[in-house]
Tab-separated table of C-alpha atoms and ligand atoms in Angstrom:
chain	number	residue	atom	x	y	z
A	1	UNK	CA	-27.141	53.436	29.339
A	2	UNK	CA	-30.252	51.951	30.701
A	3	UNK	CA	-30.484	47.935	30.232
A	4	UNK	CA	-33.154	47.235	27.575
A	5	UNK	CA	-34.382	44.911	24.835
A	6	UNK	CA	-31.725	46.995	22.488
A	7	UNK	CA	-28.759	47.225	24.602
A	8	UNK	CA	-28.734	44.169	26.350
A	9	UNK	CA	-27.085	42.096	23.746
A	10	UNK	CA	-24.037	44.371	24.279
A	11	UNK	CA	-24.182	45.285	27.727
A	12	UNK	CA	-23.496	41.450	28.475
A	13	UNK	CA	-20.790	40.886	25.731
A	14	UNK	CA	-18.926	43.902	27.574
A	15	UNK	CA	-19.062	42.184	30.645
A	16	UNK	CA	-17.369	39.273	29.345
A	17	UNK	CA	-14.710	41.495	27.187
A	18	UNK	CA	-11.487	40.647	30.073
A	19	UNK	CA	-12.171	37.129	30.109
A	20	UNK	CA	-8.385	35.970	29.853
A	21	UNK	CA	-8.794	32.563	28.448
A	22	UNK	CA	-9.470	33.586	24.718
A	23	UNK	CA	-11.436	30.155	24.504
A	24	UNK	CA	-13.547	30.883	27.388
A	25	UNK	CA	-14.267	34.079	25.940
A	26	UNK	CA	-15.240	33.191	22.765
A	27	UNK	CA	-17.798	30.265	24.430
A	28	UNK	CA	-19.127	32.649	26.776
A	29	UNK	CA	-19.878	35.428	23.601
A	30	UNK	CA	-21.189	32.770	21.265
A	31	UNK	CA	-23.200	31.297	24.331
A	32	UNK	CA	-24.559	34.986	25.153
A	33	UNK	CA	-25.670	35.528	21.597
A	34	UNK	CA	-27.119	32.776	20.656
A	35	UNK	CA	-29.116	32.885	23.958
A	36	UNK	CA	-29.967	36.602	23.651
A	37	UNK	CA	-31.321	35.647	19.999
A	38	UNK	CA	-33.155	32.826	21.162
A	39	UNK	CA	-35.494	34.858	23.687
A	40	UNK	CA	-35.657	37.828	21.421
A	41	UNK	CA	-37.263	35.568	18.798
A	42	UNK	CA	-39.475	33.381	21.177
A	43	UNK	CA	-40.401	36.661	23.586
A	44	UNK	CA	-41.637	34.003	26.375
A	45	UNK	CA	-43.566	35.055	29.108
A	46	UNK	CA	-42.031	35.226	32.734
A	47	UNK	CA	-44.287	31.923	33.515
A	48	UNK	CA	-42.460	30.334	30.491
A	49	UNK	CA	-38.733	31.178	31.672
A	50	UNK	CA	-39.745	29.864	34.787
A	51	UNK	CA	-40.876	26.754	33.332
A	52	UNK	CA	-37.919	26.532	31.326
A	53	UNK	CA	-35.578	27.034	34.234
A	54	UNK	CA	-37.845	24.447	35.550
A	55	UNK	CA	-37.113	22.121	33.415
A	56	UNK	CA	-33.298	22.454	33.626
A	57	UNK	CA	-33.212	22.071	36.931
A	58	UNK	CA	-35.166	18.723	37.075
A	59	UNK	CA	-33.038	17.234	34.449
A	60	UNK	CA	-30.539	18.516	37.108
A	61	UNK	CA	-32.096	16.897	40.543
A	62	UNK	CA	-32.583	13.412	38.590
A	63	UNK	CA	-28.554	13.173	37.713
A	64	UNK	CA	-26.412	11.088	40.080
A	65	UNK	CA	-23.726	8.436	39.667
A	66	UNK	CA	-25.779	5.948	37.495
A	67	UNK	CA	-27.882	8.637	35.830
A	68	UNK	CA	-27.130	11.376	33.502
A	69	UNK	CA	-30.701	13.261	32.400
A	70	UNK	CA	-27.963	15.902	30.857
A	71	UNK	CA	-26.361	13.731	28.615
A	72	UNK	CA	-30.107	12.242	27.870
A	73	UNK	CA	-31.000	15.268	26.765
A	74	UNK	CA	-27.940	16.193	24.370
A	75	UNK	CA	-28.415	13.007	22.707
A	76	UNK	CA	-32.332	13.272	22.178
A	77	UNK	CA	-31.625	17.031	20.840
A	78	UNK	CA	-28.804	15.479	18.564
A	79	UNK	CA	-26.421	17.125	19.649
A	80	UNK	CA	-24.228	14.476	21.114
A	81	UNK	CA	-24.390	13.182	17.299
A	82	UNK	CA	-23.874	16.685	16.081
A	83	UNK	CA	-20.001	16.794	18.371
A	84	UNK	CA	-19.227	13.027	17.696
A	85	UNK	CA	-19.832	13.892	13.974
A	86	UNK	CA	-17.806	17.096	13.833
A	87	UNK	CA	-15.079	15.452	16.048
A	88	UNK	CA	-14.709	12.583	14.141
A	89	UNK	CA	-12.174	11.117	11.259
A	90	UNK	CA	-13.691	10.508	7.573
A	91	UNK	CA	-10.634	8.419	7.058
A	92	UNK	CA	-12.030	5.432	9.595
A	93	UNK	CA	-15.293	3.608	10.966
A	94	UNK	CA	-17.761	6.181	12.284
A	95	UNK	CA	-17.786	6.839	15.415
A	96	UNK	CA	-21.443	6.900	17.410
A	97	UNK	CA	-22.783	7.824	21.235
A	98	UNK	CA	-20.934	6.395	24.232
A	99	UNK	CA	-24.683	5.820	26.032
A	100	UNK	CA	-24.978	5.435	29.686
A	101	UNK	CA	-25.103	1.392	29.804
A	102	UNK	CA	-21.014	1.109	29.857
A	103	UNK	CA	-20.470	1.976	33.776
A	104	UNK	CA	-18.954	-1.763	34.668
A	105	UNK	CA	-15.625	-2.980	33.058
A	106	UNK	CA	-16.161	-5.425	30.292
A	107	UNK	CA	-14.566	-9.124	31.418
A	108	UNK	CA	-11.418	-10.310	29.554
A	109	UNK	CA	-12.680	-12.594	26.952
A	110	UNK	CA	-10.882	-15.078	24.592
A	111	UNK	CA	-11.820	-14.953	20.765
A	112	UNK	CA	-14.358	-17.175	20.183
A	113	UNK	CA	-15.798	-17.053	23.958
A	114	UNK	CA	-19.475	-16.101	24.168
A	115	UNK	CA	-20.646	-13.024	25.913
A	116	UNK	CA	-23.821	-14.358	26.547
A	117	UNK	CA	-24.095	-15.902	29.764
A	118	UNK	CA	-27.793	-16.630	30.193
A	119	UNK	CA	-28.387	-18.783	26.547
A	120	UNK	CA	-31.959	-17.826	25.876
A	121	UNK	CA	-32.174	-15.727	22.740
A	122	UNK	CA	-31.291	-16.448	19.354
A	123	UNK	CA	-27.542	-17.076	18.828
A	124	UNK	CA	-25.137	-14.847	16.888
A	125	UNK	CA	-21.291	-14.888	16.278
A	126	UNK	CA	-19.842	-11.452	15.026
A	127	UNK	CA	-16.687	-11.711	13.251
A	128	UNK	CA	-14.713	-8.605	12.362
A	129	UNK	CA	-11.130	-7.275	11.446
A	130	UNK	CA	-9.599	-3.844	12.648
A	131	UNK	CA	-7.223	-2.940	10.318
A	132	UNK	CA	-5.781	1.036	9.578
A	133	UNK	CA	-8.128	2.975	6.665
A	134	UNK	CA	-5.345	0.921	4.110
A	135	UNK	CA	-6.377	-2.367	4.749
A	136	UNK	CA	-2.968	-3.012	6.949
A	137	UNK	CA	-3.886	-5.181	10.109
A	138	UNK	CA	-3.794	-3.897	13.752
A	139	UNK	CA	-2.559	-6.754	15.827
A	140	UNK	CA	-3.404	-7.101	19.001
A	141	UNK	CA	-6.508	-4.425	18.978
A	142	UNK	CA	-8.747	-4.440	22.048
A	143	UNK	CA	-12.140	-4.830	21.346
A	144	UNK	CA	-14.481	-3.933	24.560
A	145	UNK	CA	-18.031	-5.047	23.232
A	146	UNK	CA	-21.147	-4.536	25.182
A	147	UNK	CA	-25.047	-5.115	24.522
A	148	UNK	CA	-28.833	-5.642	25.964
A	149	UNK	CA	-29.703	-9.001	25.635
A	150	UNK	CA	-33.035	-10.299	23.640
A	151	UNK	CA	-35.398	-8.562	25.924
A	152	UNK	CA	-33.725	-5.034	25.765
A	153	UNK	CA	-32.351	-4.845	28.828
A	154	UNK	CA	-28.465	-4.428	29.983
A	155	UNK	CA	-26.900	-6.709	32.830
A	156	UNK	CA	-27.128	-3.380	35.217
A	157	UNK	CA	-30.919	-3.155	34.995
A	158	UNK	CA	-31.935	-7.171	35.215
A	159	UNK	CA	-29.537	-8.147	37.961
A	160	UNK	CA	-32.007	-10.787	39.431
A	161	UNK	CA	-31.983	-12.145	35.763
A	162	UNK	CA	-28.465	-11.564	33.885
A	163	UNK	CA	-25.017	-12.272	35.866
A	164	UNK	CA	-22.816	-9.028	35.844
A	165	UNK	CA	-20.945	-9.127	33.053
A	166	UNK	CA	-23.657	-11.023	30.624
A	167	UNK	CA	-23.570	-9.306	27.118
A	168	UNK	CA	-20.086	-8.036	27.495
A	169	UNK	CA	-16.195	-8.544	26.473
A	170	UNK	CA	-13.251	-7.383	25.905
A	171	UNK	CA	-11.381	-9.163	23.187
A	172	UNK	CA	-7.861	-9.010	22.011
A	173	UNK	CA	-8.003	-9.102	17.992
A	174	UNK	CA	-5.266	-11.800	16.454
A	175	UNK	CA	-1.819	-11.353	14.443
A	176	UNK	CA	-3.915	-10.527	11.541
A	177	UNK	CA	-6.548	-8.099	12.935
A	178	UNK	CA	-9.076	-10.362	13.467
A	179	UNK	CA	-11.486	-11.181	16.104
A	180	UNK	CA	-14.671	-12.982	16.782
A	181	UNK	CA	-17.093	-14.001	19.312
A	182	UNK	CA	-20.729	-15.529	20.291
A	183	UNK	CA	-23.535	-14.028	21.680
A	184	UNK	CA	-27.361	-13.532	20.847
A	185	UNK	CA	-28.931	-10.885	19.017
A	186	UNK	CA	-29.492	-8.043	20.631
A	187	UNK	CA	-33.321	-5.937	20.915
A	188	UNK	CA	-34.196	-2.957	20.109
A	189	UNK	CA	-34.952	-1.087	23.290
A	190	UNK	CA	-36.331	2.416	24.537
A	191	UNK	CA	-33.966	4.820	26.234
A	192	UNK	CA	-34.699	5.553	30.091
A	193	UNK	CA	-38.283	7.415	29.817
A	194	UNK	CA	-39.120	7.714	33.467
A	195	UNK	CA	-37.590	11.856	33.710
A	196	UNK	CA	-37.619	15.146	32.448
A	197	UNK	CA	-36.091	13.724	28.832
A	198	UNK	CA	-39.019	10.826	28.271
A	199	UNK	CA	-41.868	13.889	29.470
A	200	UNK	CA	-40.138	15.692	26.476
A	201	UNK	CA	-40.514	12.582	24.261
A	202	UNK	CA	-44.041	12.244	25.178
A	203	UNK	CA	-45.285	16.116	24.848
A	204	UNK	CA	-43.573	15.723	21.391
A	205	UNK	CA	-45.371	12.558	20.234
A	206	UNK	CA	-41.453	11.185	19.715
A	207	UNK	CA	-41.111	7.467	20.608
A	208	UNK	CA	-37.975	6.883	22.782
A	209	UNK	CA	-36.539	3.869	20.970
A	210	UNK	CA	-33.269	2.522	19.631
A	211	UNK	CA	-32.743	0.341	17.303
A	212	UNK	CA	-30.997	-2.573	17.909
A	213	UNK	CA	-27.206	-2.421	18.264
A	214	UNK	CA	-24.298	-3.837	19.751
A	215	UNK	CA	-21.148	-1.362	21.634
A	216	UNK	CA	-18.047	-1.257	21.216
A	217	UNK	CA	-15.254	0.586	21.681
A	218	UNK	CA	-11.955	-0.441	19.966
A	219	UNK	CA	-8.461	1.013	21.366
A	220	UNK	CA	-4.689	0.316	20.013
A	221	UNK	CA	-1.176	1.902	20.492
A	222	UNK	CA	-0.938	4.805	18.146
A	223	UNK	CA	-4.397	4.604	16.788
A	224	UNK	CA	-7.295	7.486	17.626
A	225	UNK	CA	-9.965	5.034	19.863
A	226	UNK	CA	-13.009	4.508	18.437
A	227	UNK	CA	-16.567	4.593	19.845
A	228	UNK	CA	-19.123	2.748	18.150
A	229	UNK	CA	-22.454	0.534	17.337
A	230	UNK	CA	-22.904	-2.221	15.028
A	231	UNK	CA	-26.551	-1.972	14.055
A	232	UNK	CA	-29.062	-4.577	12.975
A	233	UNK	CA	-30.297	-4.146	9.620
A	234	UNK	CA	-33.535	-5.754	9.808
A	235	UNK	CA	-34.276	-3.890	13.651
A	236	UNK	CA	-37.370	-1.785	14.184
A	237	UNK	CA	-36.402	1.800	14.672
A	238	UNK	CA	-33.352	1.410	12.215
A	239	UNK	CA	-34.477	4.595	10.556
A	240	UNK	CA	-35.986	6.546	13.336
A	241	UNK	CA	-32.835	6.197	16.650
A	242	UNK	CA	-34.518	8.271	19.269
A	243	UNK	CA	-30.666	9.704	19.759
A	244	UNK	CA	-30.061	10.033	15.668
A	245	UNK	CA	-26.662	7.762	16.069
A	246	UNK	CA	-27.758	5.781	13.383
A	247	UNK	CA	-24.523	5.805	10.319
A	248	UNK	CA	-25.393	3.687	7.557
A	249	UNK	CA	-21.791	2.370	7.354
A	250	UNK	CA	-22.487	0.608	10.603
A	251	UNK	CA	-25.570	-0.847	9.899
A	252	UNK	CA	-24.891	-4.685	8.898
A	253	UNK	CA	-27.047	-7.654	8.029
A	254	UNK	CA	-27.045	-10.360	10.825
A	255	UNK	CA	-27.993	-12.981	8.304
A	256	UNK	CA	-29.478	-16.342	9.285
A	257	UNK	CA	-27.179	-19.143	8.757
A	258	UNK	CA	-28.735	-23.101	8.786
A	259	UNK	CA	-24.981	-24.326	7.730
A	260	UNK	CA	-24.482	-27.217	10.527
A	261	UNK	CA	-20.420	-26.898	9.486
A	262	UNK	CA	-20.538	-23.662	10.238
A	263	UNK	CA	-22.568	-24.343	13.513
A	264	UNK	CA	-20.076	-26.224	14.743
A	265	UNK	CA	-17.201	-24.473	13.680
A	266	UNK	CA	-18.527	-21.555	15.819
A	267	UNK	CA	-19.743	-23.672	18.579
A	268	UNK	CA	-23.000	-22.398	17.932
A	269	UNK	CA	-26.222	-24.412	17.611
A	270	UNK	CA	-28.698	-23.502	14.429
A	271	UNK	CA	-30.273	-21.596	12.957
A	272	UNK	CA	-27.943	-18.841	13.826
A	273	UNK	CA	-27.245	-15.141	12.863
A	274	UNK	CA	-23.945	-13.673	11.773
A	275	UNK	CA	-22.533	-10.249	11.201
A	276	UNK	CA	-19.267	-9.245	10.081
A	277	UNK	CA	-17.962	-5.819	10.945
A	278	UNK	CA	-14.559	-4.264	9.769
A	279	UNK	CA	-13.133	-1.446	11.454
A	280	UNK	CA	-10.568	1.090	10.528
A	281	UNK	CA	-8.549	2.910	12.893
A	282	UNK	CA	-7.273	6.733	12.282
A	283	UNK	CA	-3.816	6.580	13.895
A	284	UNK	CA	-3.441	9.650	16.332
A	285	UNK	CA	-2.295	12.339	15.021
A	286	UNK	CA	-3.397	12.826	11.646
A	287	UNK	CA	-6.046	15.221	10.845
A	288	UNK	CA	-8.559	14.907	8.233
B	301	BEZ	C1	-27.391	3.279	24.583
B	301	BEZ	O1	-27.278	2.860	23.476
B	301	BEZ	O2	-27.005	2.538	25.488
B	301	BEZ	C2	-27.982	4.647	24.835
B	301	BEZ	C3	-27.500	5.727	24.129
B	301	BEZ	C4	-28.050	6.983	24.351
B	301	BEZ	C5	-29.062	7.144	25.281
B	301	BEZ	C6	-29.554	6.052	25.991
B	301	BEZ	C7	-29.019	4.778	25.761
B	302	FE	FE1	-27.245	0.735	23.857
């Protein structure tokens, strides 16, 4: 049977038919379909599939160690969102995108210590607990936090300004579940616009920003690891994250604080910002 616009839906599924990996197969006939559907609806022009392929392959050519246009581009389309969602546990704290800013290790930090190693933007201690979805502590939780600093920015991109390791930690919690630390409050900042991804943006009229946030990733013996942000309530772009990682469970008020007891119980000078953010652990294992 000659290849054409009405056979060659099923000439290609055929091809795949032996895959052994049942998996596999079923990725490669879903892929194939939805594809097939795709340019059966669209009908583009050769010029167009070339462009497209065009495309793909300069999100391609501007990957390397540091830089993933790829993973850029799932998270703009939402569907980095989309798998974190589907993947993760109703029963805990949401879980949100890993980004591309956590490529150095976080430095061991003791509760209390600031992150902030610079001292120019507005300070900010962030208290939390990480308990299971029951209330019942997790002792001993690590707690690997890492943000941009007031300007936007990450250590890794300002290293003539911010010391490696500035704006990050990694925090044991306490007997009870509880940790804390100091830092400043973070910015909202755009994601990296100078590829294929930020041409999208633009052609699209879609700003690249995100709102304000703070990572962190929380780990413990028998508990699922968690992935997450704690976003700034009052930060432009709260309701418009360029990636769509926004959860409004995460979203807390950094509220200003003039209390000079509190100041100085925190070792913080005033006025000051604080957030508190609990976090529930899923213990591995247990499905939703
Ligand atoms: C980030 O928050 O670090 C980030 C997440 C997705 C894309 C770009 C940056
Ligand atoms: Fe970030």
């Amino acid at each position: 049977m000659d290849f054409d616009e009405h056979t060659a839906l099923d000439a290609v599924l055929a091809s795949f038919a032996d895959t052994p990996d049942p998996r596999q197969r079923q990725i490669l006939d879903a892929v194939t379909r939805h594809l097939h559907a795709l340019v059966r609806e669209l009908r583009p022009t050769t010029d167009e599939w070339e462009s497209a392929v065009g495309f793909l392959t300069a999100v391609g050519r501007m990957c390397d160690d540091t830089r993933q246009e790829f993973v850029l581009l799932s998270d703009v389309l939402g569907v980095s969102m989309l798998v974190e969602t589907m993947n993760g546990d109703a029963h805990g704290t949401a879980g949100t995108v890993l980004g591309p800013f956590h490529m150095t290790e976080s430095p061991r930090r003791e509760l209390g210590d600031s992150i902030d190693e610079v001292g120019t933007g507005t300070p900010c201690v962030i208290t939390g607990t990480v308990t299971d979805p029951d209330g019942t502590p997790v002792p001993g939780a690590v707690i690997d936090v890492w943000q941009c600093d007031e300007n936007g920015f990450y250590d890794v991109q300002r290293p003539d300004i911010q010391p490696p390791g500035n704006g990050r930690g990694l925090f044991h919690a306490d007997d009870e579940g509880r940790f804390r630390l100091r830092t400043v409050v973070p910015s909202h900042y755009p994601i990296p616009t100078d590829g294929p991804v930020g041409r999208l943006l633009e052609a699209s009229r879609r700003h690249p920003y995100r709102p304000a946030h703070i990572h962190v990733i929380v780990t413990a013996p028998g508990f699922q690891s968690l992935t997450t942000h704690m976003f700034v309530a009052d930060s432009p772009y709260i309701d418009s994250d360029a990636v769509f990682a926004v959860k409004q469970d995460l979203v807390r008020d950094f509220t200003e604080s003039t209390d000079a007891a509190e100041a100085e119980r925190h070792g913080v000078t005033l006025p000051f910002r604080h957030a508190h953010f609990p976090i529930h652990l899923v213990r591995s294992g247990n499905a939703s």
